Tab-separated table of C-alpha atoms in Angstrom:
chain	number	residue	atom	x	y	z
N	1	MET	CA	76.145	100.503	94.892
N	2	VAL	CA	78.969	102.685	93.524
N	3	VAL	CA	81.405	102.957	96.516
N	4	THR	CA	84.965	103.312	95.121
N	5	PHE	CA	88.244	103.337	97.112
N	6	ASP	CA	91.169	105.613	95.840
N	7	THR	CA	94.126	103.556	94.770
N	8	LYS	CA	96.877	104.963	97.023
N	9	PRO	CA	96.116	104.583	100.739
N	10	THR	CA	98.277	106.271	103.291
N	11	THR	CA	100.289	104.338	105.998
N	12	PHE	CA	101.969	105.521	109.245
N	13	GLY	CA	103.294	102.633	111.468
N	14	ASP	CA	100.650	100.042	111.612
N	15	ARG	CA	97.685	102.768	110.983
N	16	LEU	CA	96.198	103.300	107.531
N	17	ILE	CA	94.115	106.070	105.926
N	18	VAL	CA	91.716	105.200	103.042
N	19	THR	CA	89.639	107.395	101.074
N	20	GLY	CA	87.159	107.047	98.437
N	21	THR	CA	83.554	108.050	97.203
N	22	TYR	CA	80.031	107.085	97.523
N	23	ALA	CA	76.811	107.663	95.527
N	24	VAL	CA	73.365	108.620	96.481
N	25	ASP	CA	71.599	105.703	98.076
N	26	ASP	CA	74.818	103.711	98.910
N	27	THR	CA	74.039	101.920	101.939
N	28	THR	CA	77.299	100.550	103.176
N	29	ILE	CA	81.215	100.924	102.805
N	30	ASP	CA	82.808	97.393	103.268
N	31	ALA	CA	86.241	98.178	104.493
N	32	THR	CA	86.893	94.593	105.558
N	33	GLU	CA	89.944	94.166	103.114
N	34	PHE	CA	91.801	97.285	104.438
N	35	PHE	CA	91.403	97.127	108.417
N	36	SER	CA	91.590	94.908	111.174
N	37	GLU	CA	90.093	97.686	113.218
N	38	ILE	CA	88.455	101.031	112.231
N	39	HIS	CA	89.239	104.038	114.532
N	40	ALA	CA	87.117	106.811	112.717
N	41	CYS	CA	85.260	107.519	109.350
N	42	PHE	CA	84.616	111.014	108.134
N	43	SER	CA	82.364	112.153	105.214
N	44	MET	CA	82.061	115.244	103.039
N	45	PRO	CA	79.032	115.197	100.567
N	46	THR	CA	79.854	116.726	97.377
N	47	ALA	CA	76.470	118.402	96.883
N	48	ALA	CA	73.347	118.909	98.995
N	49	THR	CA	70.129	117.472	97.651
N	50	ASP	CA	67.996	120.464	98.619
N	51	ILE	CA	68.339	123.167	95.977
N	52	ASP	CA	66.092	125.827	97.770
N	53	THR	CA	68.920	127.843	99.254
N	54	ARG	CA	66.365	129.894	101.207
N	55	LEU	CA	65.737	127.016	103.588
N	56	LEU	CA	69.304	126.684	104.806
N	57	ARG	CA	68.065	125.152	108.061
N	58	ASN	CA	66.684	122.262	106.302
N	59	LEU	CA	69.632	121.557	104.082
N	60	ASN	CA	71.453	118.223	104.911
N	61	PHE	CA	75.150	118.691	104.430
N	62	ALA	CA	76.296	115.349	105.954
N	63	ASP	CA	75.110	111.681	105.980
N	64	LEU	CA	75.743	109.748	109.158
N	65	PHE	CA	78.027	106.931	109.409
N	66	THR	CA	77.796	103.971	111.792
N	67	ILE	CA	80.960	101.643	112.090
N	68	ASN	CA	80.304	98.085	113.014
N	69	LEU	CA	83.413	97.405	115.131
N	70	SER	CA	83.267	93.735	114.597
N	71	THR	CA	82.843	93.519	110.932
N	72	ASN	CA	84.371	96.812	109.803
N	73	VAL	CA	81.423	97.530	107.518
N	74	ILE	CA	80.061	101.128	107.730
N	75	THR	CA	76.458	101.775	107.388
N	76	ILE	CA	75.292	105.160	105.823
N	77	THR	CA	72.066	106.785	106.707
N	78	GLU	CA	70.526	109.990	105.875
N	79	GLY	CA	71.513	112.845	108.213
N	80	THR	CA	67.994	114.085	108.243
N	81	SER	CA	65.614	112.628	110.721
N	82	ILE	CA	61.849	112.159	110.042
N	83	ASN	CA	60.116	111.517	113.539
N	84	GLY	CA	63.505	110.406	114.927
N	85	VAL	CA	64.031	107.506	112.366
N	86	LEU	CA	66.961	107.827	109.833
N	87	ALA	CA	66.518	106.474	106.340
N	88	ALA	CA	68.901	104.050	104.950
N	89	GLY	CA	71.219	104.971	102.238
N	90	ALA	CA	73.070	108.171	101.592
N	91	ASP	CA	70.936	111.169	100.293
N	92	ASN	CA	73.808	112.881	98.982
N	93	ALA	CA	76.996	111.618	96.994
N	94	GLY	CA	80.258	112.382	98.844
N	95	LYS	CA	83.757	111.557	99.702
N	96	PHE	CA	84.899	109.547	102.850
N	97	MET	CA	88.086	108.937	104.791
N	98	ILE	CA	88.591	106.136	107.105
N	99	ILE	CA	91.546	105.586	109.628
N	100	GLY	CA	92.386	102.411	111.326
N	101	ARG	CA	94.621	99.664	111.969
N	102	ARG	CA	95.857	97.763	109.062
N	103	GLY	CA	94.341	94.271	108.393
C-alpha cells in the first residue's frame, strides 16, 4: 500500500481539505487521523491502464471511492465492472482530494 498524504492540508473554519496519491492495487485510504466526518472524496488517475487508444469506450479513467462514514476509511475499487462486480483495489495510480470536518 503506497497511499501518501501531502504535508500541507488546507483548512477553512472547521473544514479540512487533504490531498495525496495512491498506487495501483491500493485498496483503502485511511483518513481517520485527519477527519471526524468526511463530506466528499475525489480522484484523478494519473494514467489509464488500457494503452489501446482505439478502444476509448473501454478505458477506465476513474477508480471508484466508497466512504465508510463511521470509520472514515475510503475503499478503492476498480471503475470497470465485470458482470456487475467491482474488483478490489485501484487499477490506476492517481491523486485524491478529501473534504470534511476536522477531527
